[in-house]
Amino acid sequence: MSRERVALAQLSALSPRTHTRVAGRVVHADELGVVLCDASGNARIAWSAPCAPGALVELDGAWDGARFVCDSVVQSRVPMRSPFAPNSEFQRLQANERRIATHLTQRARVMRAIREYFDHREFLEVETPLAVPSPGLDPHLDALGVSWRGPERYLITSPEYQMKRLLAGGLERIYQLAKCFRADEIGSRHQPEFTMLEWYRAYAGVGEVMHDTEQLVAHVALTLHGRPSLFSGAREIDVTPPWPRITLREAFQWFAGISMDEVVADDDRFYRLLVESVEPALEGVGAAFLWEYPASMASLARKKPSDPSVAERFEAYVAGLELCNGFGELTDPQEQRARLQQDQASRRADGKVVYPIDERFMEALEEGMPASGGNALGVDRLVMLVLGAEHIEDVLAIPASRL
Amino acid sequence: MYETSDFRKGLKVQIEGVPFEIVYFQFVKPGKGQAFTRTKMRNMISGTILERTFKSGEKLEKADLEERQMQYLYPEENFYVFMDTTSYEQLRMTADQLGENRFYLIDNLMCSVLVYNEKPIGVTPPNFVELEIVETEPGFKGDTSGGTTKPAKCSTGLEIQVPLFINQNEIVRIDTRTGDYAERAKK
């Protein structure tokens, strides 16, 4: 009968002279034996005829109270390629100071905490198609096309159109953890393929969704760290709600020393000030909302009824890292169509691919979508903040650069 | 010409006739808006740091630098001396000019020396150099929780992380582009 394998981290819990089996990768060998590494950690193995570092082994033996003493080799295999080379999988996940494998464990816990938050609030988890006729018309987002013989399809830049169809269909609280795709976005905070958390509340407004956002982030931080803290590198950030709410008008006045209304007509200038003055200033603030974007940058948000020069759109920043983008949703089909046509014109003028208007989405708005609030949050970035990771690749099982 | 998507650490560009080296860059795209690349660039002549934000797709000239293959000879007072192996011409550089790369300089190493207006302004060592480990904990210390690397000091003073099986006095190959351990050198 074959013996049951014991994880290396569990060895010390065994009573002395227990016969058992271990397996893993040899990471060190000397006259005393080897150091073995498995998913649980490392352990010293006394072994009289050890394999060289790099070998994959399964060993039978006994725990003597301090060490595992190998008495027979069940299997051993020396790989063709060094698992310690800079580009190897083992090096990246286990044998590197950043220990990406532990990050993936934390990432899985973040995903569970997100589901827990929404499930407890009676949100329904949904899955909508990733390959769609129109990936969204935002002038600055570019999609990845799908190559096949059927009708033209693009990978979603967000599941927004599809989830809004579900709201028109009568679902009231929905959330989705979806892969989204945006071409040409790559950097320490961007990946062309990333994980988005998107949720909607029908018969609710932008305020409720901002409340959800800070509560959710605090819940994730509490679940992972036992206190409402996130990390920017080593710096601890308190994310206890409520977070300060800074209007774009205030942010431009305070951080750039200029009136937002003065620069709003000039797209270039607006975004340059946002990048060079506002965002760097937000690095010094802990968790905060920027809200009330200019109506011209409303995207799919509705205009604020009491001040139509701004839109019910918000973003959350934690230590300067942009975490999400949420709206009091636009539900008026006529205004929606006009905006989409305007976006198409702007894409055409910029020489970009002009995606079609998603007519099923338009029909859903015409059918009637209840007043709703929604938000789209970058899960990879939330994981970065949980871990204090400086690079998005450090929270991904396989980043785009390693495909 | 380079585009913003070509930006990487160490890329050498020229702005209004002055060579700059990119020391930091970040792709940013706030609020579904325009994409930019925020950079910090070191003026390769004065050493000062310039912060600049480029719109995605903006183009920059390549730095107009001459690259010469030269051999590292020896340190002399506060300088490091290099020699052109065909003309026997010698150039001296300071530790500041060399930056972290001074930790890769072993006798007779062939390097590429950047020359701007007849003056050396930087050195690129080969992608891999072999250095001797002069200080590291022996093998493994019975720690079962930590990672599978440990700190080590090289003969040139460079501090790196190496796998547990590397011992003192061994020669290792180091990737000079990242400063990471690559492999045990073949004996």
Coordinates of C-alpha atoms in Angstrom, one line a residue:
Chain A
M1 CA 0.0 0.0 0.0
S2 CA 1.4 3.4 -0.9
R3 CA 2.0 5.9 1.8
E4 CA 0.1 9.1 2.1
R5 CA 2.2 12.2 1.3
V6 CA 2.7 14.8 4.0
A7 CA 3.2 18.5 3.2
L8 CA 6.6 19.7 4.3
A9 CA 5.1 22.4 6.6
Q10 CA 3.1 19.7 8.4
L11 CA 6.1 17.5 9.2
S12 CA 6.8 19.0 12.6
A13 CA 3.3 18.2 13.7
L14 CA 4.0 14.4 13.3
S15 CA 4.9 12.3 16.2
P16 CA 8.5 11.0 16.1
R17 CA 9.2 7.8 14.1
T18 CA 6.1 8.3 11.9
H19 CA 6.8 6.7 8.5
T20 CA 5.6 8.8 5.7
R21 CA 6.2 10.3 2.3
V22 CA 7.3 13.7 1.1
A23 CA 7.6 15.2 -2.4
G24 CA 9.0 18.4 -3.9
R25 CA 11.8 20.2 -5.6
V26 CA 15.4 19.9 -4.3
V27 CA 16.6 23.5 -3.7
H28 CA 19.9 22.7 -1.9
A29 CA 22.1 19.7 -1.5
D30 CA 25.1 19.1 0.7
E31 CA 26.8 16.3 2.7
L32 CA 23.8 16.2 5.2
G33 CA 21.1 15.8 2.5
V34 CA 18.9 18.2 0.8
V35 CA 16.5 21.1 1.4
L36 CA 13.2 20.2 -0.3
C37 CA 10.6 22.8 -1.3
D38 CA 6.9 22.1 -1.9
A39 CA 3.9 24.4 -2.1
S40 CA 3.7 24.6 1.8
G41 CA 7.3 25.6 2.3
N42 CA 10.9 24.2 2.8
A43 CA 12.2 21.4 4.9
R44 CA 15.6 19.8 5.6
I45 CA 15.8 16.2 4.6
A46 CA 18.5 13.8 5.8
W47 CA 19.4 11.8 2.7
S48 CA 22.6 9.8 2.2
A49 CA 22.7 9.9 -1.6
P50 CA 21.0 13.1 -2.5
C51 CA 19.9 14.4 -6.0
A52 CA 21.4 17.6 -7.3
P53 CA 19.4 20.9 -6.8
G54 CA 16.6 21.2 -9.3
A55 CA 15.5 17.6 -9.1
L56 CA 11.8 16.6 -8.5
V57 CA 11.7 13.8 -5.9
E58 CA 9.3 11.7 -3.9
L59 CA 10.9 10.2 -0.8
D60 CA 9.8 7.7 1.8
G61 CA 11.2 7.9 5.3
A62 CA 10.6 8.8 8.9
W63 CA 10.2 11.9 10.9
D64 CA 12.7 11.7 13.7
G65 CA 11.4 14.6 15.7
A66 CA 13.7 17.2 14.1
R67 CA 14.2 16.1 10.5
F68 CA 12.8 13.9 7.9
V69 CA 15.2 11.0 7.3
C70 CA 14.9 9.5 3.8
D71 CA 15.1 5.7 3.6
S72 CA 14.0 5.1 0.0
V73 CA 13.6 7.1 -3.1
V74 CA 10.1 6.5 -4.7
Q75 CA 10.8 8.7 -7.7
S76 CA 13.4 11.2 -8.8
R77 CA 13.7 13.2 -11.9
V78 CA 16.4 15.7 -12.9
P79 CA 14.9 18.3 -15.2
M80 CA 16.3 19.3 -18.6
R81 CA 16.3 23.0 -17.8
S82 CA 17.3 24.8 -14.6
P83 CA 14.3 25.7 -12.5
F84 CA 16.5 28.5 -10.9
A85 CA 17.1 30.4 -14.2
P86 CA 15.7 33.9 -14.1
N87 CA 12.9 33.1 -16.5
S88 CA 11.8 29.8 -15.1
E89 CA 8.4 29.1 -13.6
F90 CA 9.8 27.8 -10.4
Q91 CA 12.1 30.8 -9.9
R92 CA 9.2 33.2 -10.5
L93 CA 6.7 31.5 -8.2
Q94 CA 8.8 30.0 -5.4
A95 CA 12.5 30.8 -5.5
N96 CA 12.4 34.6 -5.7
E97 CA 12.2 37.2 -2.9
R98 CA 8.8 38.3 -4.0
R99 CA 7.3 34.8 -3.6
I100 CA 4.6 35.1 -6.2
A101 CA 3.1 31.8 -5.0
T102 CA 2.1 33.4 -1.7
H103 CA 0.7 36.4 -3.6
L104 CA -1.6 34.0 -5.6
T105 CA -2.8 32.5 -2.3
Q106 CA -3.7 36.0 -1.1
R107 CA -5.3 36.8 -4.4
A108 CA -7.6 33.8 -4.1
R109 CA -8.6 35.1 -0.6
V110 CA -9.4 38.5 -2.0
M111 CA -11.7 36.9 -4.6
R112 CA -13.5 34.9 -1.9
A113 CA -13.9 38.1 0.3
I114 CA -15.4 40.0 -2.6
R115 CA -17.9 37.2 -3.3
E116 CA -18.7 37.0 0.5
Y117 CA -19.4 40.7 0.6
F118 CA -21.9 40.6 -2.3
D119 CA -23.4 37.3 -1.4
H120 CA -24.3 38.6 2.1
R121 CA -26.0 41.6 0.6
E122 CA -28.1 39.4 -1.7
F123 CA -26.4 40.4 -4.9
L124 CA -26.6 37.7 -7.7
E125 CA -23.3 36.7 -9.3
V126 CA -23.7 36.7 -13.0
E127 CA -21.6 35.8 -16.0
T128 CA -22.1 37.6 -19.3
P129 CA -20.4 37.0 -22.7
L130 CA -16.8 38.2 -23.2
A131 CA -16.9 38.2 -27.0
V132 CA -19.5 40.8 -28.0
P133 CA -20.5 42.8 -31.1
S134 CA -19.5 46.2 -29.6
P135 CA -16.8 46.5 -26.9
G136 CA -17.8 50.0 -25.8
L137 CA -17.2 53.2 -27.6
D138 CA -15.1 55.2 -25.0
P139 CA -12.9 57.4 -27.2
H140 CA -9.7 56.3 -25.4
L141 CA -10.3 52.6 -25.0
D142 CA -9.3 50.1 -27.7
A143 CA -10.5 46.6 -27.9
L144 CA -9.0 43.3 -28.9
G145 CA -10.8 41.7 -31.9
V146 CA -11.7 38.1 -32.1
S147 CA -10.7 36.2 -35.3
W148 CA -13.2 33.6 -36.4
R149 CA -15.6 33.0 -39.3
G150 CA -18.7 34.2 -37.6
P151 CA -20.1 37.7 -37.2
E152 CA -17.6 40.4 -36.0
R153 CA -16.8 40.1 -32.3
Y154 CA -14.6 42.0 -29.9
L155 CA -13.5 41.1 -26.4
I156 CA -15.2 43.3 -23.8
T157 CA -13.5 46.3 -22.3
S158 CA -16.1 46.0 -19.5
P159 CA -19.3 43.9 -19.2
E160 CA -21.4 47.1 -18.9
Y161 CA -23.8 46.8 -21.8
Q162 CA -24.6 43.2 -21.0
M163 CA -25.1 43.8 -17.3
K164 CA -27.4 46.7 -18.0
R165 CA -29.5 44.4 -20.2
L166 CA -30.0 42.2 -17.1
L167 CA -31.1 45.3 -15.1
A168 CA -33.7 46.0 -17.8
G169 CA -34.7 42.3 -17.5
G170 CA -35.6 42.8 -13.8
L171 CA -32.5 41.7 -11.9
E172 CA -31.8 44.3 -9.3
R173 CA -28.5 43.6 -7.6
I174 CA -25.9 41.9 -9.7
Y175 CA -22.2 41.5 -9.7
Q176 CA -19.6 39.9 -11.9
L177 CA -15.9 39.1 -11.8
A178 CA -15.0 39.2 -15.4
K179 CA -11.8 39.3 -17.5
C180 CA -11.7 42.5 -19.5
F181 CA -9.4 43.4 -22.4
R182 CA -7.9 46.7 -23.4
A183 CA -5.4 46.9 -26.2
D184 CA -2.1 48.8 -25.8
E185 CA -2.5 49.2 -22.0
I186 CA 0.6 47.7 -20.4
G187 CA 2.7 49.0 -17.5
S188 CA 3.2 48.6 -13.8
R189 CA -0.5 49.2 -13.2
H190 CA -2.0 48.0 -16.5
Q191 CA -2.4 44.7 -18.3
P192 CA -4.1 44.2 -21.7
E193 CA -6.1 41.4 -20.0
F194 CA -7.2 42.1 -16.4
T195 CA -9.9 41.2 -13.9
M196 CA -12.8 43.5 -13.3
L197 CA -15.4 43.5 -10.6
E198 CA -18.5 45.1 -11.8
W199 CA -21.7 45.6 -9.8
Y200 CA -25.1 47.3 -10.2
R201 CA -27.9 48.3 -7.8
A202 CA -31.2 49.1 -9.4
Y203 CA -33.5 51.7 -7.8
A204 CA -30.4 53.2 -6.2
G205 CA -28.0 56.1 -7.0
V206 CA -24.4 57.0 -7.2
G207 CA -24.3 57.5 -3.4
E208 CA -25.2 54.0 -2.5
V209 CA -22.6 52.6 -4.9
M210 CA -19.9 54.8 -3.4
H211 CA -21.0 53.5 0.0
D212 CA -20.7 49.9 -1.4
T213 CA -17.2 50.7 -2.7
E214 CA -15.7 51.8 0.6
Q215 CA -17.5 49.1 2.6
L216 CA -16.3 46.4 0.2
V217 CA -12.7 47.6 0.2
A218 CA -12.7 47.8 4.0
H219 CA -14.3 44.3 4.2
V220 CA -11.5 42.9 1.9
A221 CA -8.8 44.6 4.0
L222 CA -10.3 43.4 7.3
T223 CA -10.6 39.8 6.0
L224 CA -7.0 39.7 4.8
H225 CA -5.3 41.7 7.5
G226 CA -7.6 41.7 10.4
R227 CA -7.7 45.5 10.3
P228 CA -9.0 48.0 7.7
S229 CA -5.6 48.6 6.1
L230 CA -4.2 48.5 2.6
F231 CA -0.6 49.0 1.6
S232 CA 1.2 51.1 -0.9
G233 CA 4.6 49.5 -0.8
A234 CA 5.4 49.4 2.9
R235 CA 3.1 52.4 3.7
E236 CA 0.0 51.4 5.6
I237 CA -3.2 53.1 4.4
D238 CA -6.3 53.3 6.6
V239 CA -9.4 52.6 4.5
T240 CA -12.0 52.9 7.3
P241 CA -15.2 54.4 5.7
P242 CA -16.3 57.0 5.0
W243 CA -13.7 58.2 2.6
P244 CA -13.3 61.9 1.7
R245 CA -15.3 62.9 -1.4
I246 CA -13.5 65.4 -3.5
T247 CA -15.2 66.9 -6.6
L248 CA -13.2 67.3 -9.7
R249 CA -13.7 71.1 -9.4
E250 CA -12.2 71.0 -5.9
A251 CA -9.4 68.8 -7.0
F252 CA -8.4 71.0 -9.9
Q253 CA -8.6 74.1 -7.7
W254 CA -6.6 72.5 -4.8
F255 CA -4.1 70.4 -6.6
A256 CA -3.6 72.2 -9.9
G257 CA -4.5 75.7 -8.8
I258 CA -6.7 76.2 -11.8
S259 CA -10.5 76.2 -12.4
M260 CA -11.7 73.0 -14.0
D261 CA -14.2 74.9 -16.1
E262 CA -11.2 76.7 -17.7
V263 CA -9.6 73.5 -19.0
V264 CA -12.6 71.3 -19.6
A265 CA -13.0 72.1 -23.2
D266 CA -9.3 71.1 -23.9
D267 CA -9.1 67.3 -23.6
D268 CA -5.3 67.4 -23.7
R269 CA -4.9 70.0 -21.0
F270 CA -7.5 68.4 -18.8
Y271 CA -5.9 64.9 -18.8
R272 CA -2.4 66.3 -18.5
L273 CA -3.3 68.3 -15.4
L274 CA -5.0 65.2 -14.0
V275 CA -1.9 63.1 -14.6
E276 CA 0.7 65.7 -13.6
S277 CA -1.0 67.5 -10.7
V278 CA -4.1 65.8 -9.4
E279 CA -3.0 62.2 -9.3
P280 CA 0.4 62.9 -7.7
A281 CA -1.4 64.9 -5.0
L282 CA -3.7 62.0 -4.4
E283 CA -0.7 59.8 -3.6
G284 CA -0.4 61.7 -0.3
V285 CA -4.1 61.2 0.5
G286 CA -5.1 57.8 1.8
A287 CA -8.4 56.5 0.3
A288 CA -10.6 59.1 -1.4
F289 CA -13.2 59.5 -4.0
L290 CA -12.9 61.9 -6.9
W291 CA -16.4 62.6 -8.2
E292 CA -18.6 64.9 -10.3
Y293 CA -16.7 64.6 -13.6
P294 CA -17.3 67.2 -16.3
A295 CA -20.4 66.3 -18.3
S296 CA -18.3 66.0 -21.4
M297 CA -16.4 63.1 -19.7
A298 CA -19.6 61.4 -18.4
S299 CA -19.1 58.2 -20.4
L300 CA -22.2 56.2 -19.4
A301 CA -23.1 58.3 -16.4
R302 CA -26.1 60.5 -16.1
K303 CA -25.8 64.2 -15.6
K304 CA -26.3 65.4 -12.1
P305 CA -30.0 66.7 -12.0
S306 CA -29.1 69.7 -9.8
D307 CA -26.0 70.7 -11.9
P308 CA -26.0 69.3 -15.5
S309 CA -22.5 70.7 -16.1
V310 CA -21.2 67.6 -14.2
A311 CA -21.9 63.9 -14.4
E312 CA -22.7 61.4 -11.6
R313 CA -19.4 59.7 -12.1
F314 CA -16.8 58.8 -9.5
E315 CA -13.5 57.1 -9.1
A316 CA -11.8 55.8 -6.0
Y317 CA -8.1 56.4 -5.4
V318 CA -6.0 54.6 -2.7
A319 CA -2.6 56.3 -2.3
G320 CA -2.9 57.6 -5.8
L321 CA -3.8 54.3 -7.4
E322 CA -7.0 54.5 -9.4
L323 CA -9.2 51.7 -8.2
C324 CA -12.6 52.0 -9.9
N325 CA -14.9 54.0 -12.0
G326 CA -18.6 54.2 -11.1
F327 CA -21.7 56.0 -12.3
G328 CA -25.2 57.0 -11.5
E329 CA -26.2 55.3 -14.7
L330 CA -27.6 57.0 -17.7
T331 CA -31.0 55.4 -18.5
D332 CA -32.3 57.8 -21.2
P333 CA -32.1 55.9 -24.5
Q334 CA -32.2 59.1 -26.6
E335 CA -29.3 60.8 -24.8
Q336 CA -27.4 57.5 -24.7
R337 CA -27.7 57.1 -28.5
A338 CA -26.6 60.7 -29.0
R339 CA -23.6 60.1 -26.8
L340 CA -22.6 56.9 -28.6
Q341 CA -22.9 58.6 -31.9
Q342 CA -20.7 61.4 -30.6
D343 CA -18.1 58.9 -29.4
Q344 CA -18.2 57.2 -32.8
A345 CA -17.5 60.5 -34.5
S346 CA -14.7 61.2 -32.1
R347 CA -13.1 57.8 -32.8
R348 CA -13.5 58.4 -36.5
A349 CA -11.8 61.8 -36.2
D350 CA -8.9 60.2 -34.3
G351 CA -8.4 57.5 -36.9
K352 CA -9.5 54.8 -34.5
V353 CA -11.6 51.7 -35.2
V354 CA -15.3 52.8 -35.0
Y355 CA -17.1 50.0 -33.2
P356 CA -20.9 49.6 -33.9
I357 CA -23.5 50.7 -31.4
D358 CA -24.8 47.6 -29.5
E359 CA -28.4 47.6 -30.5
R360 CA -29.4 45.0 -28.0
F361 CA -28.2 47.3 -25.3
M362 CA -30.1 50.2 -26.9
E363 CA -33.3 48.1 -27.0
A364 CA -32.9 47.3 -23.3
L365 CA -32.7 51.0 -22.5
E366 CA -35.8 51.6 -24.6
E367 CA -37.5 48.8 -22.8
G368 CA -36.7 50.6 -19.6
M369 CA -33.8 50.3 -17.2
P370 CA -34.5 51.4 -13.6
A371 CA -32.5 54.2 -12.2
S372 CA -29.3 52.5 -11.1
G373 CA -25.8 52.9 -9.7
G374 CA -22.9 50.8 -10.9
N375 CA -19.2 50.5 -10.4
A376 CA -16.3 48.8 -12.1
L377 CA -13.3 48.0 -9.9
G378 CA -9.9 46.7 -11.0
V379 CA -9.4 43.5 -8.9
D380 CA -5.7 43.2 -9.8
R381 CA -5.1 46.6 -8.4
L382 CA -7.1 45.8 -5.2
V383 CA -4.8 42.8 -4.7
M384 CA -1.8 45.0 -5.3
L385 CA -3.0 47.2 -2.5
V386 CA -3.7 44.3 -0.2
L387 CA -0.1 43.0 -0.7
G388 CA 1.7 46.4 -1.1
A389 CA 2.9 45.1 -4.5
E390 CA 4.5 47.7 -6.7
H391 CA 3.9 45.9 -10.0
I392 CA 0.7 44.4 -11.3
E393 CA 2.7 41.4 -12.7
D394 CA 3.4 40.4 -9.1
V395 CA -0.2 39.6 -8.4
L396 CA -0.8 37.6 -11.6
A397 CA -0.4 33.9 -12.2
I398 CA 0.9 34.5 -15.7
P399 CA 1.3 38.2 -16.8
A400 CA 1.0 39.2 -20.5
S401 CA 4.8 39.5 -20.7
R402 CA 5.3 35.8 -20.0
L403 CA 2.9 34.5 -22.7
Chain B
M1 CA 13.1 57.5 -33.2
Y2 CA 11.6 55.9 -30.1
E3 CA 7.9 55.9 -29.3
T4 CA 6.5 56.0 -25.7
S5 CA 5.8 52.3 -26.0
D6 CA 9.5 51.7 -26.5
F7 CA 10.3 53.3 -23.1
R8 CA 12.2 51.1 -20.7
K9 CA 14.7 51.7 -17.9
G10 CA 18.1 52.7 -19.4
L11 CA 16.7 53.8 -22.7
K12 CA 18.8 56.8 -24.0
V13 CA 16.9 59.6 -25.7
Q14 CA 17.7 63.1 -26.8
I15 CA 15.7 66.2 -26.1
E16 CA 16.8 69.5 -27.6
G17 CA 20.3 68.1 -28.2
V18 CA 20.8 66.8 -24.7
P19 CA 21.1 63.1 -24.0
F20 CA 18.8 61.7 -21.3
E21 CA 18.5 58.2 -19.8
I22 CA 15.1 57.0 -18.7
V23 CA 15.4 56.0 -15.0
Y24 CA 11.7 55.6 -14.3
F25 CA 8.6 55.4 -16.4
Q26 CA 5.0 54.6 -15.8
F27 CA 2.1 54.1 -18.2
V28 CA -0.9 56.1 -16.9
K29 CA -4.4 56.4 -18.2
P30 CA -6.6 58.2 -15.7
G31 CA -10.4 58.0 -15.8
K32 CA -10.8 56.2 -19.1
G33 CA -9.0 59.1 -20.6
Q34 CA -5.9 59.8 -22.7
A35 CA -2.9 57.6 -22.2
F36 CA 0.4 59.1 -21.0
T37 CA 3.8 57.9 -19.9
R38 CA 5.2 59.6 -16.9
T39 CA 9.0 59.6 -16.8
K40 CA 11.9 60.6 -14.8
M41 CA 15.0 61.1 -16.9
R42 CA 18.6 61.6 -16.0
N43 CA 20.4 64.3 -17.9
M44 CA 23.5 62.3 -19.0
I45 CA 25.7 65.4 -18.9
S46 CA 24.7 67.2 -15.7
G47 CA 23.2 64.2 -13.9
T48 CA 20.1 66.2 -12.9
I49 CA 16.7 64.5 -13.0
L50 CA 14.0 65.8 -15.2
E51 CA 10.3 64.7 -14.8
R52 CA 8.3 64.8 -17.9
T53 CA 5.0 63.4 -19.0
F54 CA 4.6 62.2 -22.6
K55 CA 1.4 61.6 -24.5
S56 CA 1.2 58.0 -25.8
G57 CA 2.6 57.8 -29.3
E58 CA 4.9 60.8 -28.9
K59 CA 8.2 60.3 -30.5
L60 CA 11.7 61.0 -29.2
E61 CA 15.0 61.0 -30.9
K62 CA 17.7 58.5 -30.0
A63 CA 20.5 60.0 -28.1
D64 CA 23.4 60.9 -30.4
L65 CA 26.1 58.9 -28.5
E66 CA 29.1 57.1 -29.6
E67 CA 29.5 53.6 -28.2
R68 CA 33.1 52.3 -27.9
Q69 CA 34.2 48.9 -26.9
M70 CA 36.7 49.3 -24.1
Q71 CA 38.5 47.2 -21.6
Y72 CA 38.3 47.9 -17.8
L73 CA 41.9 48.1 -16.4
Y74 CA 42.0 49.1 -12.8
P75 CA 40.8 51.6 -10.2
E76 CA 43.0 54.6 -9.7
E77 CA 42.3 56.9 -6.7
N78 CA 38.7 57.9 -7.3
F79 CA 38.6 56.9 -10.9
Y80 CA 38.0 53.8 -12.9
V81 CA 40.3 53.4 -15.9
F82 CA 39.2 52.0 -19.3
M83 CA 41.3 51.4 -22.4
D84 CA 40.5 51.2 -26.1
T85 CA 42.2 47.9 -27.1
T86 CA 43.0 49.1 -30.6
S87 CA 44.2 52.7 -30.1
Y88 CA 45.4 52.1 -26.5
E89 CA 43.7 55.4 -25.6
Q90 CA 42.6 55.5 -22.0
L91 CA 39.5 57.1 -20.3
R92 CA 38.8 57.7 -16.7
M93 CA 35.4 57.7 -15.1
T94 CA 34.1 58.4 -11.6
A95 CA 32.0 56.1 -9.4
D96 CA 29.1 58.5 -9.8
Q97 CA 29.3 58.2 -13.6
L98 CA 29.3 54.5 -13.4
G99 CA 26.5 54.1 -10.9
E100 CA 25.6 50.5 -10.0
N101 CA 27.5 49.3 -12.9
R102 CA 30.8 49.8 -11.0
F103 CA 29.9 46.6 -9.1
Y104 CA 30.3 44.5 -12.3
L105 CA 33.8 45.7 -13.1
I106 CA 36.3 42.9 -12.9
D107 CA 39.8 43.2 -14.4
N108 CA 39.9 43.2 -18.2
L109 CA 36.1 43.2 -18.6
M110 CA 35.1 44.4 -22.1
C111 CA 32.5 47.1 -21.7
S112 CA 30.7 49.4 -24.0
V113 CA 31.5 53.0 -23.0
L114 CA 29.2 55.8 -24.1
V115 CA 31.0 58.8 -25.4
Y116 CA 29.3 62.2 -25.9
N117 CA 31.4 65.0 -27.3
E118 CA 34.6 63.1 -26.7
K119 CA 33.8 62.6 -23.0
P120 CA 32.8 59.3 -21.4
I121 CA 29.4 59.5 -19.8
G122 CA 28.4 56.0 -19.0
V123 CA 29.3 52.3 -19.2
T124 CA 27.3 49.3 -20.1
P125 CA 28.8 46.0 -19.0
P126 CA 28.1 42.8 -20.9
N127 CA 24.7 41.3 -20.2
F128 CA 26.3 38.6 -18.0
V129 CA 29.3 38.8 -15.8
E130 CA 30.9 36.1 -13.6
L131 CA 31.6 37.2 -10.0
E132 CA 33.0 35.4 -7.0
I133 CA 30.8 35.1 -3.9
V134 CA 32.9 36.2 -1.0
E135 CA 30.3 36.2 1.8
T136 CA 27.1 34.2 2.2
E137 CA 25.6 32.0 4.9
P138 CA 26.7 28.4 4.4
G139 CA 24.0 26.4 2.6
F140 CA 20.9 26.2 4.6
K141 CA 20.3 27.2 8.2
G142 CA 17.3 25.0 9.0
D143 CA 14.8 27.8 8.4
T144 CA 11.8 26.0 7.0
S145 CA 9.5 29.0 6.5
G146 CA 11.5 31.4 4.3
G147 CA 12.0 31.5 0.6
T148 CA 14.6 29.6 -1.3
T149 CA 17.1 32.4 -1.7
K150 CA 19.6 34.0 0.6
P151 CA 21.7 37.2 0.5
A152 CA 25.3 37.0 -0.8
K153 CA 28.1 39.5 -1.3
C154 CA 30.3 39.4 -4.4
S155 CA 34.0 40.2 -4.7
T156 CA 33.2 43.6 -6.2
G157 CA 30.9 44.6 -3.3
L158 CA 27.7 43.8 -5.2
E159 CA 24.9 42.3 -2.9
I160 CA 22.6 39.8 -4.5
Q161 CA 20.1 37.1 -3.7
V162 CA 21.3 33.6 -4.6
P163 CA 19.8 30.1 -4.3
L164 CA 20.5 28.2 -1.1
F165 CA 22.9 25.8 -2.8
I166 CA 25.5 28.5 -3.6
N167 CA 28.4 28.6 -1.3
Q168 CA 31.2 31.0 -0.5
N169 CA 34.0 31.2 -3.1
E170 CA 31.8 29.9 -5.8
I171 CA 31.6 31.8 -9.1
V172 CA 28.1 32.9 -10.3
R173 CA 26.8 34.5 -13.4
I174 CA 24.8 37.7 -12.9
D175 CA 22.5 39.4 -15.3
T176 CA 23.8 43.0 -15.2
R177 CA 20.5 44.3 -16.7
T178 CA 18.5 43.3 -13.7
G179 CA 21.2 42.7 -11.1
D180 CA 19.8 39.2 -10.5
Y181 CA 21.6 35.9 -10.1
A182 CA 21.4 33.9 -13.3
E183 CA 23.2 30.6 -12.7
R184 CA 26.2 28.9 -11.2
A185 CA 29.2 29.5 -13.5
K186 CA 30.6 26.4 -15.3
K187 CA 33.8 25.4 -13.8

